[in-house]
Amino acid sequence: MTHEDFLKIETQFYAYTQPFVDRAEDPYPFVLKREHTVRVCRAMEMLCASLDLDGSKTSRACAAAMVHDMGRFPQFAVFHTYSDARSKNHAAIGCKEIMRSKILSHLSVTDRQLILRAVALHNRPRLSRTYGRDLSLLARLLRDADKIDIFGVMKDHYLNPDSSHGFITHDLPNDGKIPERAAHVLLETRQNDLSYVNTLNNMRVFQAGMVYDLNFPAAAAAILDLEVIPVLLGGIPPSDLIIRLEQALLDHLKSLASSNHGKHGRTLK
Ligand SMILES: [Fe+2]
């Protein structure tokens, strides 16, 4: 697919999202998601460049970034939350909206299917199965580009908390306790477990733990540059356990950032 194909999707994305902004009593949650989308596209371009992907693969990846959160708009309009657990899976809503809006109708069947499948996979706790080469690359790129911006949004939110923006952290209560179980499990398994996310501090651990799901060195480097892990975990009462967790997460990021893994992208062109 071409860059012009991507530009058409960008135009249609704004046409799709504008009525949600216009109709809302408080447009901020919708504006935030639209801005998130633009930054995920930018992060995607950066990741594709780091892997030396060709123009066609880059356009496809940026198209996936542009449509990946379309489900967020009807989700918030209907349920007034971004919590999938308290509403519906926003990736599944997104796939339906992508098809209904025909935003990808000018693409080849292959591109359309790859993008839809990558969107469906973008919010899974982890990619446990192996997929075909093109889908595997696209799904991993989308998950990393999304996380780069989620880390940025969360850093801003925790540094500048606004009581009217609790929807960003799903309105979870702050019990002021150390999320010991979640931190222990994350340290031991290096895998996030969504079932612990019932308080703000558990969410902080979950968000920090997303670094274990990253795939590409350039994503790890971008998140290290953000210096977000100390911000996420800094809101939890201090303890040896949280210090150990912070060190483990930073070590993981440094190791991925300096690894050769991205070079595999060259064989995936
Ligand atoms: Fe999403």
Short mmCIF file of C-alpha atoms and ligand atoms in Angstrom, two decimals:
data_model
loop_
_atom_site.label_atom_id
_atom_site.label_comp_id
_atom_site.label_asym_id
_atom_site.label_seq_id
_atom_site.Cartn_x
_atom_site.Cartn_y
_atom_site.Cartn_z
CA MET A 1 0.00 0.00 0.00
CA THR A 2 1.07 3.60 -0.56
CA HIS A 3 1.47 6.72 1.55
CA GLU A 4 -1.57 8.15 -0.29
CA ASP A 5 -3.59 5.16 0.93
CA PHE A 6 -2.52 6.07 4.46
CA LEU A 7 -3.44 9.76 4.00
CA LYS A 8 -6.94 8.74 2.91
CA ILE A 9 -7.31 6.72 6.13
CA GLU A 10 -6.07 9.69 8.16
CA THR A 11 -8.72 11.97 6.61
CA GLN A 12 -11.46 9.41 7.25
CA PHE A 13 -10.30 8.90 10.82
CA TYR A 14 -10.88 12.60 11.56
CA ALA A 15 -14.27 12.47 9.84
CA TYR A 16 -15.18 9.43 11.97
CA THR A 17 -14.05 10.89 15.30
CA GLN A 18 -15.24 14.51 14.93
CA PRO A 19 -18.94 13.82 15.75
CA PHE A 20 -17.87 12.18 19.06
CA VAL A 21 -15.93 15.35 19.96
CA ASP A 22 -18.76 17.65 18.83
CA ARG A 23 -21.55 15.78 20.63
CA ALA A 24 -19.77 15.29 23.96
CA GLU A 25 -20.61 17.35 27.01
CA ASP A 26 -16.93 16.97 27.94
CA PRO A 27 -14.91 16.37 24.75
CA TYR A 28 -11.61 15.83 26.64
CA PRO A 29 -11.69 11.99 26.77
CA PHE A 30 -12.25 11.87 22.99
CA VAL A 31 -9.66 14.54 22.23
CA LEU A 32 -7.17 12.62 24.37
CA LYS A 33 -7.72 9.44 22.33
CA ARG A 34 -7.40 11.32 19.08
CA GLU A 35 -4.13 12.87 20.20
CA HIS A 36 -2.99 9.44 21.43
CA THR A 37 -3.67 8.04 17.96
CA VAL A 38 -1.58 10.74 16.25
CA ARG A 39 1.34 10.08 18.61
CA VAL A 40 1.07 6.29 18.11
CA CYS A 41 1.37 6.94 14.35
CA ARG A 42 4.51 8.98 15.02
CA ALA A 43 5.96 6.26 17.27
CA MET A 44 5.12 3.72 14.57
CA GLU A 45 7.06 5.70 11.95
CA MET A 46 10.03 5.79 14.31
CA LEU A 47 9.88 2.00 14.92
CA CYS A 48 9.56 1.24 11.19
CA ALA A 49 12.57 3.47 10.46
CA SER A 50 14.57 1.68 13.19
CA LEU A 51 13.92 -1.59 11.36
CA ASP A 52 14.57 -0.16 7.87
CA LEU A 53 11.11 -1.29 6.72
CA ASP A 54 10.12 -0.37 3.17
CA GLY A 55 7.51 2.28 2.32
CA SER A 56 4.68 -0.17 1.79
CA LYS A 57 5.16 -1.94 5.14
CA THR A 58 5.56 1.44 6.87
CA SER A 59 2.31 2.75 5.35
CA ARG A 60 0.48 -0.42 6.42
CA ALA A 61 1.87 -0.17 9.95
CA CYS A 62 0.91 3.53 10.21
CA ALA A 63 -2.59 2.70 8.92
CA ALA A 64 -2.92 0.09 11.70
CA ALA A 65 -1.80 2.74 14.21
CA MET A 66 -4.35 5.23 12.86
CA VAL A 67 -7.34 2.86 13.28
CA HIS A 68 -6.19 0.81 16.29
CA ASP A 69 -8.29 2.66 18.89
CA MET A 70 -11.38 3.50 16.83
CA GLY A 71 -13.33 1.36 19.28
CA ARG A 72 -12.47 3.77 22.10
CA PHE A 73 -14.86 6.41 20.70
CA PRO A 74 -18.11 4.40 20.81
CA GLN A 75 -16.84 2.70 23.99
CA PHE A 76 -16.62 5.98 25.91
CA ALA A 77 -19.75 7.43 24.28
CA VAL A 78 -21.82 4.43 25.44
CA PHE A 79 -20.16 3.29 28.67
CA HIS A 80 -18.33 6.46 29.89
CA THR A 81 -15.23 4.42 30.72
CA TYR A 82 -12.07 3.17 29.04
CA SER A 83 -12.09 0.08 31.22
CA ASP A 84 -12.74 -2.93 28.98
CA ALA A 85 -13.54 -4.97 32.09
CA ARG A 86 -16.40 -2.62 32.97
CA SER A 87 -17.62 -2.22 29.38
CA LYS A 88 -16.64 -4.17 26.28
CA ASN A 89 -13.39 -5.12 24.57
CA HIS A 90 -12.50 -1.93 22.71
CA ALA A 91 -10.41 -3.82 20.14
CA ALA A 92 -13.44 -5.90 19.14
CA ILE A 93 -15.63 -2.77 18.99
CA GLY A 94 -12.89 -1.18 16.87
CA CYS A 95 -12.83 -4.02 14.35
CA LYS A 96 -16.59 -3.70 13.89
CA GLU A 97 -16.32 0.08 13.43
CA ILE A 98 -13.46 -0.30 10.95
CA MET A 99 -15.62 -2.58 8.83
CA ARG A 100 -18.81 -0.54 9.25
CA SER A 101 -17.09 2.75 8.36
CA LYS A 102 -15.30 1.19 5.34
CA ILE A 103 -12.20 3.19 6.31
CA LEU A 104 -9.95 0.47 4.83
CA SER A 105 -12.10 -0.31 1.78
CA HIS A 106 -9.53 1.09 -0.70
CA LEU A 107 -6.85 -1.36 0.51
CA SER A 108 -6.11 -4.86 -0.77
CA VAL A 109 -7.83 -7.75 1.01
CA THR A 110 -4.45 -8.80 2.43
CA ASP A 111 -3.69 -5.37 3.93
CA ARG A 112 -7.22 -5.07 5.27
CA GLN A 113 -7.12 -8.45 6.97
CA LEU A 114 -3.65 -7.91 8.42
CA ILE A 115 -4.66 -4.55 9.90
CA LEU A 116 -7.92 -5.90 11.33
CA ARG A 117 -6.13 -8.82 12.95
CA ALA A 118 -3.40 -6.60 14.37
CA VAL A 119 -6.07 -4.28 15.85
CA ALA A 120 -7.85 -7.31 17.36
CA LEU A 121 -4.56 -8.37 18.99
CA HIS A 122 -3.35 -4.96 20.14
CA ASN A 123 -4.82 -5.11 23.66
CA ARG A 124 -4.27 -8.79 24.47
CA PRO A 125 -2.27 -9.18 27.69
CA ARG A 126 0.38 -10.94 25.59
CA LEU A 127 0.85 -12.58 22.22
CA SER A 128 1.12 -16.20 23.17
CA ARG A 129 0.66 -17.81 19.76
CA THR A 130 2.90 -17.54 16.80
CA TYR A 131 1.36 -15.93 13.77
CA GLY A 132 2.42 -15.61 10.15
CA ARG A 133 5.45 -13.42 9.47
CA ASP A 134 3.56 -10.31 8.30
CA LEU A 135 0.95 -10.41 11.06
CA SER A 136 3.54 -11.14 13.71
CA LEU A 137 5.58 -8.09 12.66
CA LEU A 138 2.53 -5.81 12.38
CA ALA A 139 0.97 -6.92 15.67
CA ARG A 140 4.24 -6.48 17.57
CA LEU A 141 4.90 -3.08 16.01
CA LEU A 142 1.40 -1.89 16.93
CA ARG A 143 1.67 -3.11 20.51
CA ASP A 144 5.04 -1.38 20.98
CA ALA A 145 4.00 1.90 19.31
CA ASP A 146 0.83 1.96 21.45
CA LYS A 147 2.81 1.34 24.64
CA ILE A 148 5.35 4.08 23.89
CA ASP A 149 2.52 6.60 23.98
CA ILE A 150 0.62 4.99 26.87
CA PHE A 151 3.78 5.37 28.97
CA GLY A 152 3.94 9.05 27.97
CA VAL A 153 0.26 9.66 28.81
CA MET A 154 0.63 7.92 32.17
CA LYS A 155 3.77 9.85 33.06
CA ASP A 156 1.95 13.14 32.37
CA HIS A 157 -1.09 11.99 34.31
CA TYR A 158 0.80 10.86 37.42
CA LEU A 159 2.98 13.99 37.43
CA ASN A 160 -0.02 16.31 36.92
CA PRO A 161 -3.00 14.49 38.44
CA ASP A 162 -6.36 16.12 37.81
CA SER A 163 -9.31 14.82 39.81
CA SER A 164 -11.58 15.17 36.78
CA HIS A 165 -9.29 12.92 34.70
CA GLY A 166 -9.66 9.79 36.83
CA PHE A 167 -11.02 8.01 33.75
CA ILE A 168 -7.39 7.72 32.59
CA THR A 169 -6.71 5.29 35.43
CA HIS A 170 -10.19 3.77 35.16
CA ASP A 171 -11.31 5.65 38.31
CA LEU A 172 -9.55 3.05 40.46
CA PRO A 173 -9.31 3.85 44.20
CA ASN A 174 -5.97 4.64 45.82
CA ASP A 175 -5.81 2.49 48.96
CA GLY A 176 -2.26 3.69 49.74
CA LYS A 177 -1.05 0.09 50.07
CA ILE A 178 1.96 -1.66 48.54
CA PRO A 179 0.63 -4.02 45.83
CA GLU A 180 2.77 -6.88 47.15
CA ARG A 181 1.14 -9.80 45.39
CA ALA A 182 1.14 -8.12 41.94
CA ALA A 183 4.77 -6.98 42.39
CA HIS A 184 5.93 -10.47 43.50
CA VAL A 185 4.15 -12.20 40.61
CA LEU A 186 5.57 -9.69 38.10
CA LEU A 187 9.10 -10.17 39.46
CA GLU A 188 8.81 -13.94 39.34
CA THR A 189 6.98 -14.46 36.05
CA ARG A 190 7.94 -11.31 34.10
CA GLN A 191 4.35 -11.34 32.91
CA ASN A 192 1.51 -8.99 33.76
CA ASP A 193 -1.68 -10.30 35.29
CA LEU A 194 -4.71 -8.09 34.66
CA SER A 195 -6.69 -9.77 37.43
CA TYR A 196 -4.71 -7.87 40.10
CA VAL A 197 -5.68 -4.47 38.72
CA ASN A 198 -8.29 -3.44 41.30
CA THR A 199 -6.53 -0.45 42.92
CA LEU A 200 -4.50 2.47 41.59
CA ASN A 201 -1.24 1.07 42.97
CA ASN A 202 -1.91 -2.31 41.37
CA MET A 203 -2.47 -0.45 38.12
CA ARG A 204 0.86 1.35 38.53
CA VAL A 205 2.58 -2.06 38.79
CA PHE A 206 0.64 -3.38 35.80
CA GLN A 207 1.55 -0.37 33.68
CA ALA A 208 5.23 -0.60 34.64
CA GLY A 209 5.10 -4.33 33.87
CA MET A 210 4.16 -3.60 30.26
CA VAL A 211 7.89 -3.30 29.56
CA TYR A 212 8.10 -7.12 29.63
CA ASP A 213 5.81 -7.24 26.61
CA LEU A 214 7.94 -4.95 24.44
CA ASN A 215 9.46 -6.38 21.30
CA PHE A 216 11.79 -3.86 19.69
CA PRO A 217 14.96 -2.14 20.95
CA ALA A 218 13.84 1.27 19.66
CA ALA A 219 10.68 1.03 21.79
CA ALA A 220 12.70 0.14 24.88
CA ALA A 221 15.07 3.04 24.18
CA ALA A 222 12.14 5.48 23.81
CA ILE A 223 10.63 4.35 27.11
CA LEU A 224 13.99 4.58 28.88
CA ASP A 225 14.31 8.17 27.57
CA LEU A 226 10.90 8.97 29.06
CA GLU A 227 12.16 8.00 32.56
CA VAL A 228 8.63 6.87 33.29
CA ILE A 229 9.22 3.77 35.45
CA PRO A 230 10.34 5.78 38.51
CA VAL A 231 7.27 8.00 38.06
CA LEU A 232 4.87 5.03 37.88
CA LEU A 233 6.34 3.21 40.86
CA GLY A 234 7.20 6.41 42.79
CA GLY A 235 3.55 6.85 43.74
CA ILE A 236 3.57 3.57 45.70
CA PRO A 237 4.74 3.68 49.36
CA PRO A 238 8.50 2.92 49.36
CA SER A 239 9.63 -0.63 50.09
CA ASP A 240 12.47 -3.01 49.21
CA LEU A 241 10.10 -4.97 47.00
CA ILE A 242 9.18 -1.96 44.83
CA ILE A 243 12.85 -0.88 44.62
CA ARG A 244 13.75 -4.39 43.44
CA LEU A 245 10.93 -4.33 40.90
CA GLU A 246 12.02 -0.94 39.56
CA GLN A 247 15.59 -2.17 39.14
CA ALA A 248 14.44 -5.34 37.35
CA LEU A 249 12.25 -3.37 34.95
CA LEU A 250 15.01 -0.86 34.17
CA ASP A 251 17.52 -3.69 33.65
CA HIS A 252 15.10 -5.34 31.23
CA LEU A 253 14.60 -2.09 29.29
CA LYS A 254 18.36 -1.46 29.08
CA SER A 255 19.02 -5.00 27.92
CA LEU A 256 16.31 -4.84 25.21
CA ALA A 257 17.37 -1.35 24.10
CA SER A 258 20.93 -2.50 23.52
CA SER A 259 20.04 -5.88 21.99
CA ASN A 260 20.33 -6.80 18.35
CA HIS A 261 16.72 -7.90 18.16
CA GLY A 262 15.64 -5.06 15.87
CA LYS A 263 17.99 -6.29 13.19
CA HIS A 264 15.61 -9.21 12.66
CA GLY A 265 13.40 -6.63 10.97
CA ARG A 266 15.78 -6.65 8.03
CA THR A 267 14.84 -10.23 7.25
CA LEU A 268 11.16 -9.35 7.48
CA LYS A 269 11.17 -6.75 4.73
FE FE B 1 -6.26 0.37 22.36
#
